[in-house]
mmCIF file of C-alpha atoms and ligand atoms in Angstrom:
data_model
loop_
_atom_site.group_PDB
_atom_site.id
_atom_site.type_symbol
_atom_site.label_atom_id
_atom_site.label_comp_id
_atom_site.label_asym_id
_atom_site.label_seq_id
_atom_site.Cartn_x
_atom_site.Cartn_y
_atom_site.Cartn_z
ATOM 1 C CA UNK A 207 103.274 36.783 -89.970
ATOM 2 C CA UNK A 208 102.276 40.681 -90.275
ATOM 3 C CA UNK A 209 98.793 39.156 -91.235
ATOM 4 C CA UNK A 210 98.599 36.691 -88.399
ATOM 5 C CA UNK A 211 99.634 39.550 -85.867
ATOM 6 C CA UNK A 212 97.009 41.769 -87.382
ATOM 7 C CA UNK A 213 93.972 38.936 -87.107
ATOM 8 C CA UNK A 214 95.320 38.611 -82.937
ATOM 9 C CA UNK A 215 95.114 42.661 -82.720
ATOM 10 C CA UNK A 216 91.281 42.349 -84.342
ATOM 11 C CA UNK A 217 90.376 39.683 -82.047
ATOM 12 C CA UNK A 218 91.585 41.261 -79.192
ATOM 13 C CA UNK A 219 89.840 44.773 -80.243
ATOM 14 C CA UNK A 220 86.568 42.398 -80.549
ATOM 15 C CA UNK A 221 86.932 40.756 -77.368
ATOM 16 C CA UNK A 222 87.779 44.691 -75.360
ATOM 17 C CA UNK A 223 84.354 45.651 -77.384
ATOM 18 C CA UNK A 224 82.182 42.617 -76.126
ATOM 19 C CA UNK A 225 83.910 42.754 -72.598
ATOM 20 C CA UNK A 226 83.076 46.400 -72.041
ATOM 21 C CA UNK A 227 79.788 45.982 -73.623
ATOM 22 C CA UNK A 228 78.773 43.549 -71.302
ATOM 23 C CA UNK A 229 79.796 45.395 -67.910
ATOM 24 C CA UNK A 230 77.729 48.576 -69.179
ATOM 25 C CA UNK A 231 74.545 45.867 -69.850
ATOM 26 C CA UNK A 232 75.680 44.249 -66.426
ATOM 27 C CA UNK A 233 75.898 47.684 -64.736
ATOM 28 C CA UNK A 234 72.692 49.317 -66.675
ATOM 29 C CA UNK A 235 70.995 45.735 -65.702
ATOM 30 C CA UNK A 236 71.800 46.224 -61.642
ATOM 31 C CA UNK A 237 70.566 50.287 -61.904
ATOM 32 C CA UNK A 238 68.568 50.560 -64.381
ATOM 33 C CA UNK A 239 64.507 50.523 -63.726
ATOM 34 C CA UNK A 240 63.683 47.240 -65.746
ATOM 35 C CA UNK A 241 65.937 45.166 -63.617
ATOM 36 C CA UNK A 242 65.516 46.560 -60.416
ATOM 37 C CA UNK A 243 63.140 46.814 -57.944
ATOM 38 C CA UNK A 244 61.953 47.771 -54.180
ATOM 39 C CA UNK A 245 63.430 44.945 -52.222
ATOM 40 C CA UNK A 246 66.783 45.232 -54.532
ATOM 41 C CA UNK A 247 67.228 48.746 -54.259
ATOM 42 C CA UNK A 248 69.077 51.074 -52.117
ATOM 43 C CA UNK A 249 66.128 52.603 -50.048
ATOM 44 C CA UNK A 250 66.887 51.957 -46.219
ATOM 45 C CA UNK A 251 68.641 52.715 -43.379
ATOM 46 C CA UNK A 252 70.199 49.803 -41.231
ATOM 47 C CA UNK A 253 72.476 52.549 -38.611
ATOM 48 C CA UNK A 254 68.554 53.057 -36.879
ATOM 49 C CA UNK A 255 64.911 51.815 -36.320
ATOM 50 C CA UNK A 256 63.024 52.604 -39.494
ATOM 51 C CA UNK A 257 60.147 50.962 -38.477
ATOM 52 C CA UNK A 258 58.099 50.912 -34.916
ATOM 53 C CA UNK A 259 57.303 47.873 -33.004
ATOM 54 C CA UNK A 260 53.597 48.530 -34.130
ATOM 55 C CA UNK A 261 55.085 48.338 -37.808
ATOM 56 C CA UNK A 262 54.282 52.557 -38.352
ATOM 57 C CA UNK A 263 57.384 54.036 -40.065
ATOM 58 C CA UNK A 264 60.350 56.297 -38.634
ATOM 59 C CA UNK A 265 60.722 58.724 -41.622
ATOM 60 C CA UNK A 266 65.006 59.474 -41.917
ATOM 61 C CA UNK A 267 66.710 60.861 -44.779
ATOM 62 C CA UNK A 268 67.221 57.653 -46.894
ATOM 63 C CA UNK A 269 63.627 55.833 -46.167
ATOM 64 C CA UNK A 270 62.044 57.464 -49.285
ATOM 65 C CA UNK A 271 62.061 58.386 -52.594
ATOM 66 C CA UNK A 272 60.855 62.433 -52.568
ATOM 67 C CA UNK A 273 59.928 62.276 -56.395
ATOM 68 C CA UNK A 274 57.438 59.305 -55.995
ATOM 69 C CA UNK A 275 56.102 60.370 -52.874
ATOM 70 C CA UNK A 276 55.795 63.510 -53.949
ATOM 71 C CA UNK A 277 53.728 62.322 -57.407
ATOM 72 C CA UNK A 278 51.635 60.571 -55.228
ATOM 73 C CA UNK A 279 50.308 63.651 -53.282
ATOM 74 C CA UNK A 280 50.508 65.570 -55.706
ATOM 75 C CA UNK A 281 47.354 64.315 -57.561
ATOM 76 C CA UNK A 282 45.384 64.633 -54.247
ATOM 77 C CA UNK A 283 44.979 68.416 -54.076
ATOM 78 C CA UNK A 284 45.613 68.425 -50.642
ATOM 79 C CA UNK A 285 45.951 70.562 -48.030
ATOM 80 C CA UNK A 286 47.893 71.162 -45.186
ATOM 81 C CA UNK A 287 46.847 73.617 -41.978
ATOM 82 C CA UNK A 288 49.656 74.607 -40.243
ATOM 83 C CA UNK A 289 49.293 76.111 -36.731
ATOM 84 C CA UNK A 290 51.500 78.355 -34.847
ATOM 85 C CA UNK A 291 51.677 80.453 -31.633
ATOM 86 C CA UNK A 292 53.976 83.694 -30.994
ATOM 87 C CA UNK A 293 52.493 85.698 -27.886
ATOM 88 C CA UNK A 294 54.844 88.217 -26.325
ATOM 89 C CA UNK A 295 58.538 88.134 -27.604
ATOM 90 C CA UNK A 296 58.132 85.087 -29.339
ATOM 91 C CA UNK A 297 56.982 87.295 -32.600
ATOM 92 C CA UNK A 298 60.690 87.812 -33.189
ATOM 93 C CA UNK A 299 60.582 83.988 -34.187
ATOM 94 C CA UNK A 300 57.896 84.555 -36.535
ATOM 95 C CA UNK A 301 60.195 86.307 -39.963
ATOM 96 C CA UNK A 302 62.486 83.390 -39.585
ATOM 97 C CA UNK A 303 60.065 80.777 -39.125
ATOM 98 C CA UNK A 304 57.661 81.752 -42.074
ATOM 99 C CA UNK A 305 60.462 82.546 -44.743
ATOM 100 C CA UNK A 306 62.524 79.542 -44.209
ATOM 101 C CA UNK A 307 59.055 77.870 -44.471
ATOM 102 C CA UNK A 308 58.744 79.344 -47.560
ATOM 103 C CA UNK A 309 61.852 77.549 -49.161
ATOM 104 C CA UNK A 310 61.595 73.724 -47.601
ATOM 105 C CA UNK A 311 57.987 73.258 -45.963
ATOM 106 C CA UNK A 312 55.654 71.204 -48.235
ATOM 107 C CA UNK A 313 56.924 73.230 -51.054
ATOM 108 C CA UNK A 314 54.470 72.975 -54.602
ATOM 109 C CA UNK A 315 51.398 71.975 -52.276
ATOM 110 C CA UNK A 316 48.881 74.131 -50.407
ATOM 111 C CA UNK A 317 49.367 75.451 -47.036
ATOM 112 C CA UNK A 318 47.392 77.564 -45.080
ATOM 113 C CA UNK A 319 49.075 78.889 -41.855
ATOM 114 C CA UNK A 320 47.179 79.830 -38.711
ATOM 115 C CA UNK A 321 49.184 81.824 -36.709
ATOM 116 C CA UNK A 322 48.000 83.214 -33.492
ATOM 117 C CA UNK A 323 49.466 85.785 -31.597
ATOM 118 C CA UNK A 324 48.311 88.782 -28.560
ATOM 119 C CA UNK A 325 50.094 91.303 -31.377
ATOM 120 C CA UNK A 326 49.248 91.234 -34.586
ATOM 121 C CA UNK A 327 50.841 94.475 -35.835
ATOM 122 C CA UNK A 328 54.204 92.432 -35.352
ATOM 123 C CA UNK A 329 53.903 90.032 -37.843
ATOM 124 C CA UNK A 330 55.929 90.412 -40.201
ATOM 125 C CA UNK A 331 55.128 90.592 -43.940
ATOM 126 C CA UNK A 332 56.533 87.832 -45.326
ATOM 127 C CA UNK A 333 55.848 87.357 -48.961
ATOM 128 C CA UNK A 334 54.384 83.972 -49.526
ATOM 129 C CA UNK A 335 54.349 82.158 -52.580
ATOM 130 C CA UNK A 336 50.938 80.390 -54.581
ATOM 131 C CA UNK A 337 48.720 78.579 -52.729
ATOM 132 C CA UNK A 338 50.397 79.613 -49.632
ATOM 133 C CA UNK A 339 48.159 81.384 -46.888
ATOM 134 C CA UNK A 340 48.360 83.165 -43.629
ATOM 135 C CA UNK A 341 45.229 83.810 -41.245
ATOM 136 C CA UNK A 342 46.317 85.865 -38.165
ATOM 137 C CA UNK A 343 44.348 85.071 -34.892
ATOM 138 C CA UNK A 344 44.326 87.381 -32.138
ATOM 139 C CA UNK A 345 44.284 86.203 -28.331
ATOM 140 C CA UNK A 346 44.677 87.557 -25.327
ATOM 141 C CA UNK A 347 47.918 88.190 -23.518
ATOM 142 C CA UNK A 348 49.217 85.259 -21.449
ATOM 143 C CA UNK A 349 51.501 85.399 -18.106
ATOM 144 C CA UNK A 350 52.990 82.094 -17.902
ATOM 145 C CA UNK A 351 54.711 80.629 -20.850
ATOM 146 C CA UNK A 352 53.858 77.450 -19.317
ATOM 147 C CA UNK A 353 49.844 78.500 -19.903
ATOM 148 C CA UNK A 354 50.787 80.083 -23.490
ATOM 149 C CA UNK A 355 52.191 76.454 -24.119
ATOM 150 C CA UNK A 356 49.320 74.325 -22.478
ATOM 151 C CA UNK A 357 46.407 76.480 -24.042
ATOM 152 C CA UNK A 358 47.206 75.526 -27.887
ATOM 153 C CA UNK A 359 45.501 72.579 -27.305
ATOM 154 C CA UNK A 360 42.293 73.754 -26.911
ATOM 155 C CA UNK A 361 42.974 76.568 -29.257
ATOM 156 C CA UNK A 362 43.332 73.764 -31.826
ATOM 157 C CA UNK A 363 40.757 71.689 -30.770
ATOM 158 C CA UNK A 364 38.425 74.652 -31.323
ATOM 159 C CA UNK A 365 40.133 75.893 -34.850
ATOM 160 C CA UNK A 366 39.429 72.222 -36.437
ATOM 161 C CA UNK A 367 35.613 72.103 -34.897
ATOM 162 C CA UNK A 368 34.991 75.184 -35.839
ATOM 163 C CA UNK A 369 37.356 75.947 -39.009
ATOM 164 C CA UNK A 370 38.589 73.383 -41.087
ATOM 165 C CA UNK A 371 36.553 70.502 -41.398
ATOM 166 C CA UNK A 372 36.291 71.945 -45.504
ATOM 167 C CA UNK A 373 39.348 73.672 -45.157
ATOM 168 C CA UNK A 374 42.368 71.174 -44.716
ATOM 169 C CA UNK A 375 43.215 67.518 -45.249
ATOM 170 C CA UNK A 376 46.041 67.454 -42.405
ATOM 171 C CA UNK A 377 47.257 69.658 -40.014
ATOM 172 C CA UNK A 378 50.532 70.325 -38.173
ATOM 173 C CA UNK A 379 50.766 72.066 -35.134
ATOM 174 C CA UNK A 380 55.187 73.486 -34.482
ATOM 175 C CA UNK A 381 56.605 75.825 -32.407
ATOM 176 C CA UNK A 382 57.846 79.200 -33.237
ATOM 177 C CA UNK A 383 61.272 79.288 -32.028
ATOM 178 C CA UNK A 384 62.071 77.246 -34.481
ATOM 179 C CA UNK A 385 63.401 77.090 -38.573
ATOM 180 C CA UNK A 386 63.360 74.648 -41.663
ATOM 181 C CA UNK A 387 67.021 74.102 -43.274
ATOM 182 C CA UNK A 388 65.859 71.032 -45.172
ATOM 183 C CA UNK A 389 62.946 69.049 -46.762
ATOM 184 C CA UNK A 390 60.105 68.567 -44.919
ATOM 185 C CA UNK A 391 57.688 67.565 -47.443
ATOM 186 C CA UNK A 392 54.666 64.830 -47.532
ATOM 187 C CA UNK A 393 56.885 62.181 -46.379
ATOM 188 C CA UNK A 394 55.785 63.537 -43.232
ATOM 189 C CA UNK A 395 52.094 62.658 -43.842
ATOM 190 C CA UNK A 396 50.021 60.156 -42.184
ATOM 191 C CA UNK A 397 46.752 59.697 -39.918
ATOM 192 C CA UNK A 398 48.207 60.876 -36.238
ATOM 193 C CA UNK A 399 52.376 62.025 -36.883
ATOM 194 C CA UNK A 400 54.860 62.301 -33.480
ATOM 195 C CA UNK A 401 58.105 63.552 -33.748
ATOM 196 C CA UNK A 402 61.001 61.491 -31.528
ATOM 197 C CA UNK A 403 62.285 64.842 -29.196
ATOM 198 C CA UNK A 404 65.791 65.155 -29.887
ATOM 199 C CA UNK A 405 67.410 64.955 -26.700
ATOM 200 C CA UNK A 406 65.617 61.688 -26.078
ATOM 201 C CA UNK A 407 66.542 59.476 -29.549
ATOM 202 C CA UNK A 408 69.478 57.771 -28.241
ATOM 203 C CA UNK A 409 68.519 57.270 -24.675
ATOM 204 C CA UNK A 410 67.257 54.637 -22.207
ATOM 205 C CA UNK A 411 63.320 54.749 -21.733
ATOM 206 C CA UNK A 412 64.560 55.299 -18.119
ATOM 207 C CA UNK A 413 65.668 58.631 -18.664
ATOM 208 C CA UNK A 414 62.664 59.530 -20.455
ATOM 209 C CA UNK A 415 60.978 62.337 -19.227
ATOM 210 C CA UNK A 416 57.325 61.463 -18.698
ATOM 211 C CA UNK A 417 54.991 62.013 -15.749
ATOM 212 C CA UNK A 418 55.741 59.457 -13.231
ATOM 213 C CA UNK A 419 53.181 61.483 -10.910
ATOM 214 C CA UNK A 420 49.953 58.997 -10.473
ATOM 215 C CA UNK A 421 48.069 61.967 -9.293
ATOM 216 C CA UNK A 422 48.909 63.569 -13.098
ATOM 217 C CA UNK A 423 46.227 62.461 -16.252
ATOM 218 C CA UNK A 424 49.603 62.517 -17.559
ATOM 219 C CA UNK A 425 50.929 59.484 -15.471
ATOM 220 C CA UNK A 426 52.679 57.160 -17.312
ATOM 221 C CA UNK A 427 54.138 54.049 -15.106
ATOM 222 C CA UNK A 428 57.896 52.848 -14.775
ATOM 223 C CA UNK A 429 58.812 50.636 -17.767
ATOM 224 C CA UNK A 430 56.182 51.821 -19.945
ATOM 225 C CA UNK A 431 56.401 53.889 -23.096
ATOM 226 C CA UNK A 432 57.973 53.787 -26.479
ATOM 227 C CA UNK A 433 59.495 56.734 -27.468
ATOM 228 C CA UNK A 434 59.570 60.242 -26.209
ATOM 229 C CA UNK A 435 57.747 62.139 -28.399
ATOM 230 C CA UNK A 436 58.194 66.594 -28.723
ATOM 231 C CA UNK A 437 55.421 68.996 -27.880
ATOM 232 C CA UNK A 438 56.703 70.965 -30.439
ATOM 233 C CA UNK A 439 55.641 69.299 -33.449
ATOM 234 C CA UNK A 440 52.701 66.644 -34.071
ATOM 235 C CA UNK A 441 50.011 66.430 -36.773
ATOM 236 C CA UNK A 442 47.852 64.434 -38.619
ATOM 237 C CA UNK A 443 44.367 64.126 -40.130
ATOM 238 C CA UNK A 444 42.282 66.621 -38.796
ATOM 239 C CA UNK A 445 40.019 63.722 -37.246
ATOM 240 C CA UNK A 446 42.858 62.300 -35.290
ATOM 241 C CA UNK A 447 44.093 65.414 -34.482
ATOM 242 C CA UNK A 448 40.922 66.943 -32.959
ATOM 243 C CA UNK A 449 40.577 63.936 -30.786
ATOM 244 C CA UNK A 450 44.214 63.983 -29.602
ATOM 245 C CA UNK A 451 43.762 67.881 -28.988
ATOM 246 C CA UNK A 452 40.098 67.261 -27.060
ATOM 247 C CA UNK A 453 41.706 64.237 -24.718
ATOM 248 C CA UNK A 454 44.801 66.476 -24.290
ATOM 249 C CA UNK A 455 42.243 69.391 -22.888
ATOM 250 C CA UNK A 456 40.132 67.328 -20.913
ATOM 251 C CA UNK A 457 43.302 65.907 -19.184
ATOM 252 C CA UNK A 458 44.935 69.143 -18.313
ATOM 253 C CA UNK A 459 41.173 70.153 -16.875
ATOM 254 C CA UNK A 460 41.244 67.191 -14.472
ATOM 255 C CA UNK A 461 44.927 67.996 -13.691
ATOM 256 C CA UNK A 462 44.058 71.985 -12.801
ATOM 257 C CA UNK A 463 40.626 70.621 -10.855
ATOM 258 C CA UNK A 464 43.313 68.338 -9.260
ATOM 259 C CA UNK A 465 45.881 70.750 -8.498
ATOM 260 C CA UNK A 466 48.807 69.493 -10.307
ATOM 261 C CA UNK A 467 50.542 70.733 -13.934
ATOM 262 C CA UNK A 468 52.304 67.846 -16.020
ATOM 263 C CA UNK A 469 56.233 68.051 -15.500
ATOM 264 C CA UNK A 470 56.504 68.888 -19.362
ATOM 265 C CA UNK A 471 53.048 70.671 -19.297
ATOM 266 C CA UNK A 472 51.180 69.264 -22.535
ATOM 267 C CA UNK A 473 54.070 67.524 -23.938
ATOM 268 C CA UNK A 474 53.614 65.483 -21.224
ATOM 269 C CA UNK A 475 49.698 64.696 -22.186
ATOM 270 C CA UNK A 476 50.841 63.889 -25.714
ATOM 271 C CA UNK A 477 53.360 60.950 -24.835
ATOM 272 C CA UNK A 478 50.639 59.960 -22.582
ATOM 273 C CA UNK A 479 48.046 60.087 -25.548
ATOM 274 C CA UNK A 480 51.142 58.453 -28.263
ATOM 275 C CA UNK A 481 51.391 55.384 -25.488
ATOM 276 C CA UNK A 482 47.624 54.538 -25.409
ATOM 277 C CA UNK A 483 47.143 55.756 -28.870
ATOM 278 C CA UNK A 484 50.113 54.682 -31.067
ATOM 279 C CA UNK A 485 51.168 57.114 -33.873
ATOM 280 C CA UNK A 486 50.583 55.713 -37.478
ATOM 281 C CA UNK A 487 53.859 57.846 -38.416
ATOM 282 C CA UNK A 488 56.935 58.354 -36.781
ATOM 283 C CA UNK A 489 59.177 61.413 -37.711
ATOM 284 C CA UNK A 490 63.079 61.081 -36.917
ATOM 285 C CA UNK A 491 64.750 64.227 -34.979
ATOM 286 C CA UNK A 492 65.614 65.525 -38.933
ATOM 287 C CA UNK A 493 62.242 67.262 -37.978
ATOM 288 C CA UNK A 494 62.861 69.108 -35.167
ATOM 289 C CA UNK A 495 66.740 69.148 -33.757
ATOM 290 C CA UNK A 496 68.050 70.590 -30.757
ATOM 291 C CA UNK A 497 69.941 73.602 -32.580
ATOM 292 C CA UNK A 498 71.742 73.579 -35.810
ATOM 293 C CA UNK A 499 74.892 74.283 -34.426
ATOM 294 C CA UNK A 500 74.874 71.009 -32.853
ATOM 295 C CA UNK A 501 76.773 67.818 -34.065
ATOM 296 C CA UNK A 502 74.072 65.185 -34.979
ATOM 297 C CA UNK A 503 75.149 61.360 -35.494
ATOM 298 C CA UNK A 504 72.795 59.256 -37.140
ATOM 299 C CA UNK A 505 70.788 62.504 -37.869
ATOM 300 C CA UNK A 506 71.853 62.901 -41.630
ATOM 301 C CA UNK A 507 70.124 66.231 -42.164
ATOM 302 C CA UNK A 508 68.312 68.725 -40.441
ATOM 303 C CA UNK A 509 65.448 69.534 -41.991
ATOM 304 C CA UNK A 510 63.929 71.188 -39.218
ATOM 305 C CA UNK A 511 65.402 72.985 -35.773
ATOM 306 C CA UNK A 512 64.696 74.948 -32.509
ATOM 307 C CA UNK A 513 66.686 78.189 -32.714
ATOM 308 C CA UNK A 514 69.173 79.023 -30.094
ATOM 309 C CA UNK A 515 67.237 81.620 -27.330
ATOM 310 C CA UNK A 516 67.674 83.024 -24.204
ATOM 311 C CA UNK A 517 64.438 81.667 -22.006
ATOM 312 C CA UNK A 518 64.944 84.131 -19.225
ATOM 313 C CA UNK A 519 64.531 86.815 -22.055
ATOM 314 C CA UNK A 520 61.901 85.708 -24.022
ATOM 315 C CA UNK A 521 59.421 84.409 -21.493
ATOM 316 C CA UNK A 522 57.473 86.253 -19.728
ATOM 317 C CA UNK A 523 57.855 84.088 -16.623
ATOM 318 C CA UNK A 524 60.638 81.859 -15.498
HETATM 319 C C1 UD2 B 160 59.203 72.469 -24.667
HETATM 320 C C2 UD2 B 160 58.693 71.795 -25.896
HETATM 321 C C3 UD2 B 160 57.473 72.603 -26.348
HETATM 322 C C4 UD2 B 160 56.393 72.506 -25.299
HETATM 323 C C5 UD2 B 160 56.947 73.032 -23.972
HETATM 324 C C6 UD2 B 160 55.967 72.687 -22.882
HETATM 325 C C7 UD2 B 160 60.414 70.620 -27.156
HETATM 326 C C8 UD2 B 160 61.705 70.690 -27.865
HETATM 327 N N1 UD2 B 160 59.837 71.781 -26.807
HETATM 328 O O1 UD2 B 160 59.593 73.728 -25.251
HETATM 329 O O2 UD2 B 160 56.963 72.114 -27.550
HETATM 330 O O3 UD2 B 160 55.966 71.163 -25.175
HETATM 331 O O4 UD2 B 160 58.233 72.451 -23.655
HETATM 332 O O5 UD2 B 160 56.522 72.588 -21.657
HETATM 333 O O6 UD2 B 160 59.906 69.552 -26.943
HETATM 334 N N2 UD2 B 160 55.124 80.563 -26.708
HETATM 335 C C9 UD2 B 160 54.831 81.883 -27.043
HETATM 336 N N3 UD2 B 160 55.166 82.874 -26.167
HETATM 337 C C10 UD2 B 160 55.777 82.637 -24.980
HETATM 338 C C11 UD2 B 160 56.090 81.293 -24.647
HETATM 339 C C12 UD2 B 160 55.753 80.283 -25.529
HETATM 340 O O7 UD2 B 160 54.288 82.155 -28.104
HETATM 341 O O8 UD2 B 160 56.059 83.594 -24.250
HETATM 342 C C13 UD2 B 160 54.728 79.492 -27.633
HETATM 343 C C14 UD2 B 160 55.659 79.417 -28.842
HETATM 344 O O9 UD2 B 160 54.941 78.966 -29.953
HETATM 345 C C15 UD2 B 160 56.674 78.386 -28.408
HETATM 346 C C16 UD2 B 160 55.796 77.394 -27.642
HETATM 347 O O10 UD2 B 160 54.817 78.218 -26.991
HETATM 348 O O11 UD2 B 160 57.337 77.831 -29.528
HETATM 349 C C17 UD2 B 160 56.486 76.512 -26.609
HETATM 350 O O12 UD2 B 160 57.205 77.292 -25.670
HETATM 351 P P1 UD2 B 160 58.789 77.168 -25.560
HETATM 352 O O13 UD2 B 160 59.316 76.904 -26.920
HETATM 353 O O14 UD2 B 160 59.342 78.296 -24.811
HETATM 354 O O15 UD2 B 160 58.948 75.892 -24.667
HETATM 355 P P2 UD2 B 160 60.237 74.942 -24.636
HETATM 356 O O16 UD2 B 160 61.308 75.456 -25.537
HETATM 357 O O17 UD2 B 160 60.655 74.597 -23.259
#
């Protein structure tokens, strides 16, 4: 009987080995590398559009894989040109901008920042790591922010004519005001990149705030338009780039020959340029939020975010 009890306690030892066995083969089987694959994995987002109507991509936290993306780049020996403006007080933005750049903007790959400003003994010296590098431009002094705004896009139509063409692979052009508190890395990439404003992501095109003015280059009609894109971030190849900078120009010529300025200045030119000329990469409001203090919804992480500032303070017009 002791024996018979014994042989049931062995069995049953056996069985608790080959059970458990199994679920760790079964479990190793659904994660592991050799029994996965793309279309059975957990990339994805289903809460929002990860994809455009024109099949580009709408890069959120979830939609990629940083480690592959990033061995994919990284055996291109790219580089990426990186533009910024900070005339008048907007050189207070400038320590901020540059050191939080430092820790999360297309860290372990080249970038070369332009920065131009009307005072160059106020940039700050921020220590930059390898392969990281910082021209300073001058200009002259501007009187309307609106002007300081409008005028980077001949600025960079001019820098990539004149500058880059061996320089840079891509370029991104961001506002100062601004700082990185997350990843943005090549994910970001692509042949002509708009960022989705983030006061407009979760609204009806209605409320969209393009030029309805048919006298404006700008002019978009009622009903038309796919997202609202930000002025304050947009990049690309430096070929797609320079022709989105040169149309943007030309428009805002015809505009001051025609005595009208965009509503949104040349944010407005750029959702006019995005409609007839659709991006080939979409980034989510991760990369460039309202203010980090604010509550975000389907915005997971902020990677990227307009400081809070006084515009009455820092501009030198109102
Ligand atoms: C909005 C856009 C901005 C631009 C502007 C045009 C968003 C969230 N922001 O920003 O990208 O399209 O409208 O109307 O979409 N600057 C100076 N000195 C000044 C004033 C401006 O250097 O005195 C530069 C600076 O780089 C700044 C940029 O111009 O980041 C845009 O000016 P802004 O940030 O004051 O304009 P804002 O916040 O209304």
């Amino acid at each position: 009987m002791t024996m018979r009890l014994r042989q049931i306690f062995y069995v049953f030892l056996l069985g608790m080995f080959v059970g458990l066995s199994l679920s760790g083969l079964i479990y190793w089987g659904f994660t592991s590398i050799w029994f996965g694959n793309h279309l059975t994995g957990n990339l994805g987002r289903t809460d929002v559009a990860s994809v455009t109507p024109w099949l580009a991509p709408i890069v959120w936290e979830g939609t990629f894989d940083s480690r592959v993306i990033d061995s994919i780049y990284k055996q291109q020996n790219i580089t990426i040109a990186t533009t910024v403006f900070a005339l008048g007080k907007y050189t207070r933005f400038l320590k901020d901008f540059l050191e939080s750049a430092e820790e999360h903007y297309f860290v372990g790959f080249r970038v070369h920042f332009y920065l131009f400003t009307d005072q160059p003994e106020e940039v700050p010296n921020v220590k930059l790591g390898q392969e990281r590098y910082l021209t300073v431009k001058t200009l002259p002094s501007m009187n309307r922010w609106q002007d300081i705004s409008m005028s980077r896009m001949e600025i960079l139509e001019k820098l990539i004519e004149n500058e880059l063409a061996s320089e840079a692979d891509y370029i991104f052009c961001l506002d100062v005001d601004t700082k990185f508190y997350g990843r943005w890395g090549v994910e970001s990439l692509g042949r002509l990149v708009g960022v989705i404003h983030p006061w407009f992501f979760n609204v009806p095109r209605f409320l969209f705030t393009y030029e309805h003015r048919p006298k404006s280059q700008a002019y978009i009609p009622a009903g038309k338009g796919d997202f609202y894109y930000t002025g304050a971030a947009f990049g690309g190849s430096l070929k797609d780039v320079h022709n989105l900078t040169k149309t943007c120009r030309e428009q805002m010529n015809i505009d001051t020959a025609n005595s009208i300025e965009a509503l949104w200045h040349e944010e407005s030119h750029l959702n006019k340029y995005f409609l007839y000329n659709k991006p080939s990469k979409l980034l989510s409001p991760e990369y460039l939020w309202r203010d980090i203090s604010m509550s975000s919804g389907s915005v997971k992480i902020i990677r990227f975010s307009h400081v809070a500032k006084n515009n009455a303070e820092v501009r030198p017009n109102l």
